[in-house]
Coordinates of C-alpha atoms in Angstrom, one line a residue:
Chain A
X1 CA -10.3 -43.2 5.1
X2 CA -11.3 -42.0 1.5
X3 CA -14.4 -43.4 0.3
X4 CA -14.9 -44.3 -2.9
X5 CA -15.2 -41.4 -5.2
X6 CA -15.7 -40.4 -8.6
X7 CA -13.7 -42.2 -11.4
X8 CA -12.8 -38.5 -12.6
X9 CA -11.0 -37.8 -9.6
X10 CA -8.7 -40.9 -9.0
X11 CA -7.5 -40.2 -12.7
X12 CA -6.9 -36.7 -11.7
X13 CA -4.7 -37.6 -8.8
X14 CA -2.8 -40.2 -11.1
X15 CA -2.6 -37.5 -13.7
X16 CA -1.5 -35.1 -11.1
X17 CA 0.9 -37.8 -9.6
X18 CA 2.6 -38.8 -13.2
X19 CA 3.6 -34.8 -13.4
X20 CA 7.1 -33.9 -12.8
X21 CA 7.9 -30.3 -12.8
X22 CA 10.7 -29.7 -10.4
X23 CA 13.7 -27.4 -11.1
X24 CA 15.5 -30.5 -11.7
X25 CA 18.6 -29.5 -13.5
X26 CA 20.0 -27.5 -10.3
X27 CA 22.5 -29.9 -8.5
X28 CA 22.9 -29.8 -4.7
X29 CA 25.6 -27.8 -4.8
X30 CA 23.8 -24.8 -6.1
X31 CA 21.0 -25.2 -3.9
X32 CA 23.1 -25.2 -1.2
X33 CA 24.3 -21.8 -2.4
X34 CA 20.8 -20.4 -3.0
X35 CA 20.0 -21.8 0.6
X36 CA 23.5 -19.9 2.1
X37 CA 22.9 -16.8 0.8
X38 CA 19.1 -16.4 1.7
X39 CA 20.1 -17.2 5.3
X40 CA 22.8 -14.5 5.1
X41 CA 20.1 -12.0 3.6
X42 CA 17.9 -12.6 6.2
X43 CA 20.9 -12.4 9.0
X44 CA 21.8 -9.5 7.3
X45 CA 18.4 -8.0 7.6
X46 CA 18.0 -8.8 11.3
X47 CA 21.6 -7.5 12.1
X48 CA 20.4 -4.0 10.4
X49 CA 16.6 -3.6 12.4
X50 CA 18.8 -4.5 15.6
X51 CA 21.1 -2.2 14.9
X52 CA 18.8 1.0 13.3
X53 CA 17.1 0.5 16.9
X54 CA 19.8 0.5 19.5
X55 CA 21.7 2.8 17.5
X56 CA 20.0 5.7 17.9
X57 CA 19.5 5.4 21.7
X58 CA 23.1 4.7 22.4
X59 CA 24.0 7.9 20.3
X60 CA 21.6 10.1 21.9
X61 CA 22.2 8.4 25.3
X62 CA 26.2 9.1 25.3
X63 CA 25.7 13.0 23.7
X64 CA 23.5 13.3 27.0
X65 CA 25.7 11.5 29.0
X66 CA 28.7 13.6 28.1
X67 CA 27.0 16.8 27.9
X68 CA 25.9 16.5 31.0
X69 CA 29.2 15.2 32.5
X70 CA 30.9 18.6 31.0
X71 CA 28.5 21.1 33.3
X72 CA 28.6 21.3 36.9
X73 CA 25.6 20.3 39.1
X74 CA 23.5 17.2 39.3
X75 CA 20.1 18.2 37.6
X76 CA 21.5 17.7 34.0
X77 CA 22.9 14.4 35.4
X78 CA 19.8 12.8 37.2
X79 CA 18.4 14.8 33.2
X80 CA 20.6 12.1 31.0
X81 CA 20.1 9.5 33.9
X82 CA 16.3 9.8 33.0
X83 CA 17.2 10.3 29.1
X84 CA 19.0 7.0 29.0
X85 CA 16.7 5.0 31.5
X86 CA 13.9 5.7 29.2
X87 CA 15.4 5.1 26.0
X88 CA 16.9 1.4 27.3
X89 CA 13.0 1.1 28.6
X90 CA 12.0 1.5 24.7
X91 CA 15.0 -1.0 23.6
X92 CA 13.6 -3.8 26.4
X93 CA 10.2 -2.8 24.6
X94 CA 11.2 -3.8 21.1
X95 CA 13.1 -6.9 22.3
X96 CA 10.6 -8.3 24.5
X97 CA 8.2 -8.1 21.3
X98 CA 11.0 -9.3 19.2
X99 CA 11.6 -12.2 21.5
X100 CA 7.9 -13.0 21.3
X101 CA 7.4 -13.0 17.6
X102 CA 10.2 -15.3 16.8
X103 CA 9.9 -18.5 14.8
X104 CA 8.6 -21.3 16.6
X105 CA 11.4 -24.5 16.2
X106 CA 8.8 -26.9 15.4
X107 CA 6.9 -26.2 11.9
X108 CA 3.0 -26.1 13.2
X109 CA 0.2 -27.6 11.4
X110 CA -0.8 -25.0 8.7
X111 CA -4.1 -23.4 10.5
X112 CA -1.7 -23.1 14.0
X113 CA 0.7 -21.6 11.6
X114 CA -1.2 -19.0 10.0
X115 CA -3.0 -18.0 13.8
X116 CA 0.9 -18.1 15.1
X117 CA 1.5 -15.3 12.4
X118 CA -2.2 -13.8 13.1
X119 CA -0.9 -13.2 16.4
X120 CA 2.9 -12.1 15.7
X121 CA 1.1 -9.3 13.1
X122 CA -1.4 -8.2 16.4
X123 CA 1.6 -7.8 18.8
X124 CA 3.1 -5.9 16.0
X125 CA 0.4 -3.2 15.6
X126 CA -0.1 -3.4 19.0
X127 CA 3.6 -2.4 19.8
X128 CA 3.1 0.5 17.1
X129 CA -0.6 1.1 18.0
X130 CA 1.0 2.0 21.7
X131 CA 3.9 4.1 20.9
X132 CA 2.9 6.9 22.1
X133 CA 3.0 5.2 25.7
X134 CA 6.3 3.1 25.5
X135 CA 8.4 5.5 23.4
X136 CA 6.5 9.1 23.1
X137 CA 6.2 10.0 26.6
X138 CA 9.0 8.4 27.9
X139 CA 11.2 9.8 25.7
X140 CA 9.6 13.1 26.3
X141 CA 10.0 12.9 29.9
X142 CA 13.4 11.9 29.8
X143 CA 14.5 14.6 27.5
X144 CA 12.4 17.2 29.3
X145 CA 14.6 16.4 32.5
X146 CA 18.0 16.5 30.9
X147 CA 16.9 19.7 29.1
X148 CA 16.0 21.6 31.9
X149 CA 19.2 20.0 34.1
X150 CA 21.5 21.6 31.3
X151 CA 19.3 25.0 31.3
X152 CA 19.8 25.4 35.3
X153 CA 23.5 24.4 35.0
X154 CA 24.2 27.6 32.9
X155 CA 26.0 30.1 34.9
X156 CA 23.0 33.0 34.4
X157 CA 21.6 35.7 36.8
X158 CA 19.1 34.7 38.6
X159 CA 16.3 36.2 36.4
X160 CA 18.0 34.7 33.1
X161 CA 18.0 31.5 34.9
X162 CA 14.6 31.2 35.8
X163 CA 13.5 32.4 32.3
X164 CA 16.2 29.6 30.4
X165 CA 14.6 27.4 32.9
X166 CA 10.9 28.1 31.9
X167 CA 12.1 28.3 28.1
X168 CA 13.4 24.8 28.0
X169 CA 10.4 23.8 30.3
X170 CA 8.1 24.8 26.9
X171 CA 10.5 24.1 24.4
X172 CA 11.4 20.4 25.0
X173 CA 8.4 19.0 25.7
X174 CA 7.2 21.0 22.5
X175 CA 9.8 19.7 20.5
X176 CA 9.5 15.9 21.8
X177 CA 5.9 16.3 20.8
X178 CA 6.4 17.1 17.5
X179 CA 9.0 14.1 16.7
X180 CA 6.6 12.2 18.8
X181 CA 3.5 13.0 16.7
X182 CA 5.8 12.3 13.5
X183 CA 6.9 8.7 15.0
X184 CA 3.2 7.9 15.5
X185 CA 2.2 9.0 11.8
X186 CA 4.6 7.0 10.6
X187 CA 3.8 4.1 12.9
X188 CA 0.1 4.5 11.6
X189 CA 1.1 4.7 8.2
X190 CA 2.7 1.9 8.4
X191 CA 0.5 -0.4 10.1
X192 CA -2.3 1.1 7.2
X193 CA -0.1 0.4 4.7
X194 CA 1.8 -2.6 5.5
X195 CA 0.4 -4.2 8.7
X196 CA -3.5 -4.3 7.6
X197 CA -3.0 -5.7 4.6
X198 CA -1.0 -8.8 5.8
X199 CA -3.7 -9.4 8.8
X200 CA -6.7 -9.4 5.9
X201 CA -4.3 -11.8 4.1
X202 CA -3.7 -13.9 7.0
X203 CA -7.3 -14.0 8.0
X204 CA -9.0 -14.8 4.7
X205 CA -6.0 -17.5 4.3
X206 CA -7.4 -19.0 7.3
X207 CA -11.2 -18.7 6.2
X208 CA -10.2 -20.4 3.0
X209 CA -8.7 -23.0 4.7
X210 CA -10.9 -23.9 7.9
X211 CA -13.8 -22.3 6.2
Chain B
X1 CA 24.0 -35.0 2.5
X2 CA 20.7 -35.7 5.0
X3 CA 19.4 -32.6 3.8
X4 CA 20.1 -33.2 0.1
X5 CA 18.6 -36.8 0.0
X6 CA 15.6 -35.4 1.7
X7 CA 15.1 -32.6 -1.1
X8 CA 16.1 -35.0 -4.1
X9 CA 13.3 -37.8 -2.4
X10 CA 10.8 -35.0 -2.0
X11 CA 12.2 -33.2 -5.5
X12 CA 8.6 -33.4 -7.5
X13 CA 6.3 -33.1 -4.6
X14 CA 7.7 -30.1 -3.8
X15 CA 7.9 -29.0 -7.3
X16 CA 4.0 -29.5 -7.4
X17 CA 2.9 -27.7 -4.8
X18 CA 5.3 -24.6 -6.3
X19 CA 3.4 -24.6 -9.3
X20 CA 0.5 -24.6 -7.6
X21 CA 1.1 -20.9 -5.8
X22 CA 3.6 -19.5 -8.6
X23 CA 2.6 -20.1 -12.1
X24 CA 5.6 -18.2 -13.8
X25 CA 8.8 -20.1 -13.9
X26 CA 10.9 -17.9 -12.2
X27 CA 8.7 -17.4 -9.6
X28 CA 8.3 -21.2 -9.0
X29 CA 11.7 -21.5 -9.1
X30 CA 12.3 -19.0 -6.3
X31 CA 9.1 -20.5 -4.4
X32 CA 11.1 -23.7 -4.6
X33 CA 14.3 -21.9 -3.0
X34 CA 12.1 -20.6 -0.2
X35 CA 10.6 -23.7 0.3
X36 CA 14.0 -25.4 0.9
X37 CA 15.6 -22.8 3.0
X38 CA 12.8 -23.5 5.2
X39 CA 13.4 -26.5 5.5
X40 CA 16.9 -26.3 5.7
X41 CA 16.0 -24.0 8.9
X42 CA 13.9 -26.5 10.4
X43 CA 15.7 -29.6 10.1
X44 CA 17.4 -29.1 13.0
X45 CA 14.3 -29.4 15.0
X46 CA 12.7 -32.1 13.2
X47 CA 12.5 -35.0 15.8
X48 CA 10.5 -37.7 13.9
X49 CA 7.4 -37.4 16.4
X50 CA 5.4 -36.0 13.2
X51 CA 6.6 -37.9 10.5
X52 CA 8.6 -36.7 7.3
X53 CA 5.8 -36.2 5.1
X54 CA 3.8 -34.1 7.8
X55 CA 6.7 -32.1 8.4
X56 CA 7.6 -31.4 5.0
X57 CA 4.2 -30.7 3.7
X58 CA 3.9 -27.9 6.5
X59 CA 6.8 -26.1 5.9
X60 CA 6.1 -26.1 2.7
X61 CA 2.5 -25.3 2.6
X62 CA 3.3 -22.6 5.4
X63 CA 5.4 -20.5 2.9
X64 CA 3.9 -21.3 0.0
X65 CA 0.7 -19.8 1.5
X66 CA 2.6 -16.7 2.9
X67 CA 4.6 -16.5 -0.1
X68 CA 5.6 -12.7 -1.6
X69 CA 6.7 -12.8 -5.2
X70 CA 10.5 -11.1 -4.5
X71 CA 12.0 -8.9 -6.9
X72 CA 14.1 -11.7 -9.0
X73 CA 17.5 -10.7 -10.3
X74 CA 17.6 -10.9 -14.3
X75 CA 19.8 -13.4 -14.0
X76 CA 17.4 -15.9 -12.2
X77 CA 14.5 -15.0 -14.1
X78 CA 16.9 -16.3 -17.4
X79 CA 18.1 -19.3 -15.8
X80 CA 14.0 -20.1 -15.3
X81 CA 13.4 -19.0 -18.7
X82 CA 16.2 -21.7 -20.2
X83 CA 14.8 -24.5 -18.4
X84 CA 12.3 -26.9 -19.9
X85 CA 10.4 -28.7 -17.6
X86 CA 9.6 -32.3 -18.3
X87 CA 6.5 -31.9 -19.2
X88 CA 7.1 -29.7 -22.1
X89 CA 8.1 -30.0 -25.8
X90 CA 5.3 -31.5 -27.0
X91 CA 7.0 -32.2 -30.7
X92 CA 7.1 -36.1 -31.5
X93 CA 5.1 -36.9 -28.2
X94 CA 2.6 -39.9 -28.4
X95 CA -1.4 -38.3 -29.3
X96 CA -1.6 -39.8 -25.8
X97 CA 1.3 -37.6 -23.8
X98 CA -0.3 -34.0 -25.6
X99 CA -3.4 -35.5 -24.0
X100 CA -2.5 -35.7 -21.0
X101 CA -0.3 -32.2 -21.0
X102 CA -3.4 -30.6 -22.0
X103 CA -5.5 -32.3 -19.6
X104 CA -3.3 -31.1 -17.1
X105 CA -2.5 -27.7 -18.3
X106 CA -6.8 -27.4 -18.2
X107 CA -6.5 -28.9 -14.4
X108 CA -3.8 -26.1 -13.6
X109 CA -5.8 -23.4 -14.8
X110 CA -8.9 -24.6 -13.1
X111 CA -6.8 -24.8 -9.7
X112 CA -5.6 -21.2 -10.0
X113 CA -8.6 -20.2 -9.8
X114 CA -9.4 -21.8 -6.9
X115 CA -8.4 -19.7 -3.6
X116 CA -5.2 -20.0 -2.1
X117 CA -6.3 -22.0 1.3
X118 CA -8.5 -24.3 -0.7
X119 CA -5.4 -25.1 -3.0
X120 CA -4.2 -26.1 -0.1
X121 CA -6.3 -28.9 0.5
X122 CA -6.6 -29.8 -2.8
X123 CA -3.2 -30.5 -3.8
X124 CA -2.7 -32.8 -0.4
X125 CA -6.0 -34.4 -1.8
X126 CA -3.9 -34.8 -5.3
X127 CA -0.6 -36.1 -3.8
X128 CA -2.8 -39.0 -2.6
X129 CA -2.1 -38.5 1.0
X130 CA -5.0 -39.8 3.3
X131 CA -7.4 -37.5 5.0
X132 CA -5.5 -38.5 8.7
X133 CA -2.5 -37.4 7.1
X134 CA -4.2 -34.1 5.3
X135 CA -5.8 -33.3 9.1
X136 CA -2.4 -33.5 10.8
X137 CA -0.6 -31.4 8.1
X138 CA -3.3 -28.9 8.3
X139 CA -4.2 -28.7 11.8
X140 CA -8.0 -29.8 10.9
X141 CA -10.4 -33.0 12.3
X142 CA -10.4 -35.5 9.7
X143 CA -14.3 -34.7 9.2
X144 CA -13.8 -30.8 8.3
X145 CA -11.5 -32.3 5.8
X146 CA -13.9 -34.7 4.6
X147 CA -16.2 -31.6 4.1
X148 CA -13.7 -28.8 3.0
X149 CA -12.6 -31.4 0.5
X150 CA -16.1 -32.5 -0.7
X151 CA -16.9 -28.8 -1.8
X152 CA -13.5 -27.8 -3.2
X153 CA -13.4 -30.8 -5.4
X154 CA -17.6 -30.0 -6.0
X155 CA -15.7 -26.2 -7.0
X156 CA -13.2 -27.8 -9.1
X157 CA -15.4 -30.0 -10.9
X158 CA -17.1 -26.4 -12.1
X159 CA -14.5 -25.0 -12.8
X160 CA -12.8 -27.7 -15.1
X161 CA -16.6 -28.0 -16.6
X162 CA -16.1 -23.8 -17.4
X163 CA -12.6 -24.2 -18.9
X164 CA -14.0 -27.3 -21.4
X165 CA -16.5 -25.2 -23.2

């Protein structure tokens, strides 16, 4: 119950009250409109992260798939077999996390609220924060396999073999660690740039209001 | 048509609470836009349990508070620019209207300056809600409101005591 308080203040709220500032000369119709095409924009933008994702892995996960399929013996198969299991592993990854930071359908009081996005911001960093463990080294293993199937399934004498063998043996996981190291940079970067920010928002937010 | 009377009810309410975390027009206006596509979105789920006014006041406090000024087309920015609100065009108004637009335009700027969480609170204060009603909109016990709002209106009183000399 509000006590009784200062004249000042119940004058304010009248004055406050008496004020009528909304964009009142836009008729339902156009906000209807306005309200269409930001859901489209943000259908639009979900459609594209979805697809930028699974893209890639199908793309990669057919070239292996076929390459393999095109040589003789089973190493480069059981090779793409791997590539593809461990890609799909990196797609259930994002979706899970996906899954878990959605919207909830009832709008929370405003403290829950701002901890519900506290907490969709933490599994955020923490899904980029642990890349190196659910896409770098599964990736890496993966590709490793398939390269080294589709090094023994070159028809090579026996010493050329065993040295394309041990080649791809260096090279892939060389060259998996490199676009690994990049795809944690730019994870870090981004977590610097974008994610950090937004937590110290969302924390002082919550200060200010509980404080 | 549920939705529409719901917004044209709720029309200067929400328009207050825009001004309060967007201060330029086209801004506000977008805010507003935001504020009704959420809402829009979660009518759906709305089931009464919470009541209208708690419901709308979260939505609306939840993205004004997370709110990112977007870059506006030029096209929105002019319609925002074109419109007059109601509270301006002083000429030919009573020495007792310019009063009370300066009053308030002295109570806006003291509220900027207020941060964004406490604005919060203050503008539930302002819309004359009770405290139960401000504690289940925010998520807070009706005490810490009683407090919170005790030294951000202690806060404002300063500030609107800075901006008169």
């Amino acid at each position: 119950m509000n006590s009784e308080e200062p004249m000042d203040f119940k004058e304010m709220r009248r004055l406050w009250c008496r004020q009528d500032d909304a964009p009142d000369d836009r008729s339902g119709k156009e906000l209807m409109m306005e309200i269409q095409q930001r859901g489209a924009q943000l259908d639009r933008m979900i459609f594209w992260r979805d697809a930028r994702e699974t893209v890639a892995a199908v793309v990669i996960s057919a070239a292996a798939v076929v390459a393999s399929a095109l040589v003789p013996g089973w190493l480069p198969k059981v090779g793409a077999l791997a590539l593809v299991a461990s890609l799909a592993y990196i797609c259930l990854r994002l979706a899970r996390a996906r899954r878990r930071t959605e919207q909830e359908p009832q709008p929370p009081p405003v403290t829950q609220g701002l901890r519900a996005e506290l907490a969709r911001v933490e599994a955020q960093r923490d899904i980029l924060h642990k890349s190196r463990d659910w896409y770098v080294v599964p990736a890496t293993l993966g590709g490793t396999l398939w390269a080294a199937g589709m090094a023994t399934s070159l028809d090579l004498p026996a010493g050329d073999a065993l040295r394309a063998v041990t080649a791809v043996l260096i090279a892939a996981p060389a060259i998996f660690t490199v676009v690994g190291l990049a795809v944690l940079a730019g994870n870090r970067l981004a977590i610097r740039r974008r994610l950090d920010p937004y937590r110290r928002k969302l924390e002082n937010l919550l200060a200010e209001v509980e404080g | 048509m549920r939705f529409l009377d719901l917004i044209a009810r709720n029309r200067g309410r929400l328009g207050r609470l825009c001004r309060v975390y967007a201060e330029a027009p086209a801004d506000r206006d977008d805010l507003f836009s935001e504020v009704c596509f959420q809402l829009w979105r979660s009518l759906p789920s709305f089931d009464g349990r919470a009541g209208e006014d708690t419901w709308l006041y979260r939505v609306a406090l939840n993205t004004a508070l997370l709110y990112r000024r977007r870059e506006l087309s030029r096209r929105s920015a002019a319609r925002a620019f074109e419109r007059q609100p109601r509270t301006a065009g002083i000429e030919g108004t009573a020495a007792m209207r310019l009063e009370e637009h300066e009053q308030r335009a002295r109570l806006h700027a003291a509220i900027r300056r207020l941060e964004a969480g406490e604005r919060a609170l203050l503008t539930l204060y302002l819309e004359e809600l009770p405290y139960r009603r401000i504690a289940e909109i925010t998520g807070l016990s009706e005490g810490h409101v009683g407090v919170k709002l005790n030294r951000v209106r202690k806060k404002l009183t300063r500030l609107l005591d800075g901006e008169k000399r």
